[in-house]
XYZ file of C-alpha atoms in Angstrom:
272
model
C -23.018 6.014 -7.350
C -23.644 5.207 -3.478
C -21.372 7.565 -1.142
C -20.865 6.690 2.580
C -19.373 9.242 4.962
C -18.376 6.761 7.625
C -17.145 9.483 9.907
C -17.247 13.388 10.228
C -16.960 13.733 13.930
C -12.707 13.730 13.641
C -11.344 17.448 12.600
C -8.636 16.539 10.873
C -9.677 12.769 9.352
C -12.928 12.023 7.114
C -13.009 8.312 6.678
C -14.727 7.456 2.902
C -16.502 4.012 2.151
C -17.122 3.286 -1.368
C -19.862 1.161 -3.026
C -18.586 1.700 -6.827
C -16.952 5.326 -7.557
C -17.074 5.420 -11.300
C -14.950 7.241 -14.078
C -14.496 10.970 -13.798
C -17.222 10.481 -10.989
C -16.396 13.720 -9.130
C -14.440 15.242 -11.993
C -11.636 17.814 -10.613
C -13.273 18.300 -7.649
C -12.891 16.561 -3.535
C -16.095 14.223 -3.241
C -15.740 15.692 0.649
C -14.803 19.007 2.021
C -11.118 19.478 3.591
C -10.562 21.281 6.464
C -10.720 24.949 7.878
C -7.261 24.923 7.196
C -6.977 23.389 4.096
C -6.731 20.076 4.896
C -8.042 16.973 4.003
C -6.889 12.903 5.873
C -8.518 10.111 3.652
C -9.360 6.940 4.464
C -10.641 4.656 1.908
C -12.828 1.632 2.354
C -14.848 -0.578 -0.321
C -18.006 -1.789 -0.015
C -20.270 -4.151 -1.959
C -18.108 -5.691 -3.564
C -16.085 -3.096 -5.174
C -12.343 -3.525 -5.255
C -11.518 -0.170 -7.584
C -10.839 3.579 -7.662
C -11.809 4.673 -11.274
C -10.352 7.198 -13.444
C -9.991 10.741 -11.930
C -12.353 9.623 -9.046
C -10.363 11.862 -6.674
C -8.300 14.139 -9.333
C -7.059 17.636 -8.125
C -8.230 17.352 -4.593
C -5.435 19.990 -3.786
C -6.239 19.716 -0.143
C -5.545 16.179 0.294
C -2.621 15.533 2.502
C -2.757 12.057 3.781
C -4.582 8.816 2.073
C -4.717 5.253 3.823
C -5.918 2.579 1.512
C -7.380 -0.214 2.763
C -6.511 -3.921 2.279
C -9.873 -4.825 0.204
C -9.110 -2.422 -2.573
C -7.187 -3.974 -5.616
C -7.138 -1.631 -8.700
C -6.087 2.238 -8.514
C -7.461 3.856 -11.795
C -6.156 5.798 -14.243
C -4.882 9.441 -12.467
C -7.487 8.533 -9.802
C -5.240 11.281 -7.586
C -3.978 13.160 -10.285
C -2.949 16.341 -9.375
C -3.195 15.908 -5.301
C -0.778 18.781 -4.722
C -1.012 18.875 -0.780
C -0.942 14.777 -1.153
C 2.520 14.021 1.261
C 1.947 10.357 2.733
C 0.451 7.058 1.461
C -0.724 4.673 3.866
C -1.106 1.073 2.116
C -3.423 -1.221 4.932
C -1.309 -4.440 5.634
C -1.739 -7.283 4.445
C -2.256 -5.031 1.283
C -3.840 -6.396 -2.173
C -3.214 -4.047 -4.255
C -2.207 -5.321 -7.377
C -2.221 -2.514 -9.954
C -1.212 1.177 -9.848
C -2.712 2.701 -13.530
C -1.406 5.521 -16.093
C -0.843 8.774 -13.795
C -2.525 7.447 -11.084
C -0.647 9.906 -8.246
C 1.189 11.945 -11.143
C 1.741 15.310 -10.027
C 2.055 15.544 -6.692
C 4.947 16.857 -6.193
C 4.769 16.849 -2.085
C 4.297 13.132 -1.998
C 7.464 12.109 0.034
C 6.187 8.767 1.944
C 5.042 5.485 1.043
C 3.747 3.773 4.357
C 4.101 -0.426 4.800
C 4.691 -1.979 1.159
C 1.615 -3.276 -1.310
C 3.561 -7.042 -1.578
C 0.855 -8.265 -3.544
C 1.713 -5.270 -6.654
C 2.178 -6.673 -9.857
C 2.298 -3.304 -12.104
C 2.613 0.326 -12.117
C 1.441 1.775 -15.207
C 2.605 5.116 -17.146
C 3.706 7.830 -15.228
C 1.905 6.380 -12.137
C 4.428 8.429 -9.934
C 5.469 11.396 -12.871
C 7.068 13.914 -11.224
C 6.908 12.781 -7.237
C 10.253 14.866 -6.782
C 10.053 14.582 -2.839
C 9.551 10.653 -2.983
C 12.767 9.508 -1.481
C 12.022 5.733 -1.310
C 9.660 3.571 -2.835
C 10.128 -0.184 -1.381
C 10.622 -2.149 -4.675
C 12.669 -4.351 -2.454
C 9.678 -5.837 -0.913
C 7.497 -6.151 -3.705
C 7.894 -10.289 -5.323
C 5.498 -9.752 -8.024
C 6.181 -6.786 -9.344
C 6.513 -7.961 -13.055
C 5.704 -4.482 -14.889
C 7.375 -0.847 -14.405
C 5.514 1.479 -17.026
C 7.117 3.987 -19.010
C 7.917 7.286 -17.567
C 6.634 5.444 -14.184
C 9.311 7.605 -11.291
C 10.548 10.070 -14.130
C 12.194 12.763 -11.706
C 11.761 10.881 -8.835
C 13.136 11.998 -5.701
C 14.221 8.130 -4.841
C 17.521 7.915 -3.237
C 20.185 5.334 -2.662
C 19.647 1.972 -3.985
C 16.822 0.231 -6.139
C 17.106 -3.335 -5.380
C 14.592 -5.158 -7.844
C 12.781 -8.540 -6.941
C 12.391 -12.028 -8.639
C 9.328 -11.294 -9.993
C 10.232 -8.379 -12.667
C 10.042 -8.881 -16.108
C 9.628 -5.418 -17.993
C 11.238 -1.578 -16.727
C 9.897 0.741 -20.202
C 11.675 3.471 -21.241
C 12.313 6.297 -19.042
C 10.786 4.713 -16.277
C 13.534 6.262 -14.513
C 14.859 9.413 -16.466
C 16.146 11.988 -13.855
C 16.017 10.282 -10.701
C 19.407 12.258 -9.830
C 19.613 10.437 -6.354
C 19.464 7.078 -7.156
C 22.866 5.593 -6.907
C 22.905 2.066 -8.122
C 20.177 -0.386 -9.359
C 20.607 -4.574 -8.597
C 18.377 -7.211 -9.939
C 17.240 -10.646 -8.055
C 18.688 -12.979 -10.458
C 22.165 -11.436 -9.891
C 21.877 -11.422 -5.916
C 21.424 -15.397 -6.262
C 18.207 -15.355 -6.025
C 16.780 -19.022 -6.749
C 14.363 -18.739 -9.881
C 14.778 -15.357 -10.921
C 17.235 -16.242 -13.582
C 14.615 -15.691 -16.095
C 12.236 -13.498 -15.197
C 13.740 -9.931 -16.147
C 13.211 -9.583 -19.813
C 13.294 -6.164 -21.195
C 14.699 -2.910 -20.305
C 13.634 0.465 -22.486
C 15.413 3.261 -23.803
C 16.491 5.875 -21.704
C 15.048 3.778 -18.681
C 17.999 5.095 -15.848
C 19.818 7.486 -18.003
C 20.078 11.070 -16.357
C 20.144 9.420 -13.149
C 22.608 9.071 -10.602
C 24.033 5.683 -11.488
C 27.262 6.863 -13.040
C 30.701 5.357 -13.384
C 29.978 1.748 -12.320
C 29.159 -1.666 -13.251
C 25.640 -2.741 -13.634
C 24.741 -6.682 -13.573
C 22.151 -7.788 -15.954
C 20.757 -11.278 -16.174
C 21.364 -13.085 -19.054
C 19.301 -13.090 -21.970
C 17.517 -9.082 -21.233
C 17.202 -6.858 -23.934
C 17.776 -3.118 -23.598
C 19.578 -0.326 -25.521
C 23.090 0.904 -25.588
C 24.861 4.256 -28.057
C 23.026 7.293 -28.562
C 22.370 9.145 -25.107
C 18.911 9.642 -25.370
C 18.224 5.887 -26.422
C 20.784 4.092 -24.141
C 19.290 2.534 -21.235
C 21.972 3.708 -18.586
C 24.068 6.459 -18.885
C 27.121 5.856 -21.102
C 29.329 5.715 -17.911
C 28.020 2.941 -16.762
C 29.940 -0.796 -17.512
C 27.160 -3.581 -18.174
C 28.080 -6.708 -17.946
C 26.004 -10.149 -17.742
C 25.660 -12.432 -14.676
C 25.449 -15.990 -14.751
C 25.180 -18.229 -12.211
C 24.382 -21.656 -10.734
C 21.020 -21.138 -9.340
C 20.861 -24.861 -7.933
C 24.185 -23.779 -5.613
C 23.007 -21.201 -3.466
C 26.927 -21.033 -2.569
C 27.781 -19.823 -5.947
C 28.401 -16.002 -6.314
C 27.079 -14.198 -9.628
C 30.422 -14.190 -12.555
C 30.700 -11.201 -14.806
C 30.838 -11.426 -18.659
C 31.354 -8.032 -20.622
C 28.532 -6.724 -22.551
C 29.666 -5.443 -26.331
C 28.426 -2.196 -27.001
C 26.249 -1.589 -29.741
C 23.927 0.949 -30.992
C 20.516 -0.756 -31.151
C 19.056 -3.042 -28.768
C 20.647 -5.858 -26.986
C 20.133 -9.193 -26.094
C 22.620 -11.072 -23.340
């Protein structure tokens, strides 16, 4: 293991550059000291080659209040900032190229509340790689193209409000990947928003995926051909208020609008 501290000089900011931080490599403890206060501002930077934060590299650094991650990482390990209770702002270094988020990785911190510039290169957050982020408001899945993979129990009782407008790119939201995210309002997917190519892409919706959350009493437009669950409350994908129905669509015409076809309800999975 090869630490750098690239700068102590700043009060408030340490700046970390990291050769190859492996598993459990600091165990539940801060590789640097916070401040007088408290207080810790992170900066991370790879070196030699490394492109990864392993598992629990950084786990229950309880001072940490601010992280900027810088454009050469790729790979945030499993609950690498598990447990970063101070942890209230994530600062993703543009052009970002991040392209996976692991199991737990910022579980727990229940102060995070802001997600600086989006990581447009992320292709999957694992397992309850935001559990419990009550403060997050938004998270900008509207600017992510490659998202393809939303793990299970990923933003359960999320904070996110408004809106979740998903891209071209997804393919898989596992169960309860949104349970109890009581401010979201309404959820839209690419291929229903004419977006050209995304007619196929979403594939699979789990149980219990947005039910408990605030989408009530409205119609939902699923592409055609995605499976998910309707019946029982605790299996059904959206609350039983909602109306699915299934959009279809010229995607050649970029004039045509999305057309509605009701969605039979069943108690086992479904497939449009």
């Amino acid at each position: 293991m090869h630490l750098l501290v690239a700068l102590l000089i700043l009060p408030v900011s340490v700046s970390i550059v990291l050769s190859n931080i492996g598993a459990g490599e600091f165990g539940h403890r801060c590789p640097v000291r916070p401040n007088e206060d408290g207080s810790l501002f992170l900066t991370l930077e790879m070196n030699n080659g490394s492109t990864k934060v392993h598992k629990k590299a950084f786990a229950g650094c309880v001072g940490l209040q601010a992280l900027t991650i810088s454009k050469q990482l790729l790979e945030i390990g499993e609950q690498a900032f598990y447990g970063c209770g101070q942890l209230k702002s994530i600062v993703f270094e543009e052009p970002s190229n991040i392209h996976t988020i692991e199991y737990e990785a910022f579980a727990f911190n229940l102060n995070l509340s802001t997600i600086v510039n989006s990581p447009s290169s992320l292709v999957k957050i694992g397992d309850s790689a935001f559990y419990g982020s009550e403060k997050l408001e938004h998270f900008p899945f509207e600017s992510l193209p490659v998202l393809r993979n939303i793990g299970h129990n990923a933003f359960y009782r999320a904070g996110l409000k408004g809106p979740l407008n998903f891209q071209a790119g997804l393919a898989k939201i596992d169960g309860q990947a949104f349970y109890l995210t009581r401010n979201t309002t309404s959820v839209s997917f690419a291929a229903c928003q004419g977006a050209k190519g995304a007619e196929k892409t979403l594939q699979y919706i789990g149980k219990c995926a947005f039910c408990n959350s605030g989408i009530h009493s409205q119609t939902v437009f699923l592409p055609r051909g995605v499976r998910f669950f309707t019946g029982k409350p605790k299996e059904a994908t959206f609350n039983n208020t909602v109306s699915l129905k299934a959009c279809t669509m010229d995607m050649n015409d970029a004039s045509t609008s999305p057309t509605a076809e009701p969605i039979e309800h069943q108690e086992t999975h479904n497939e449009l």
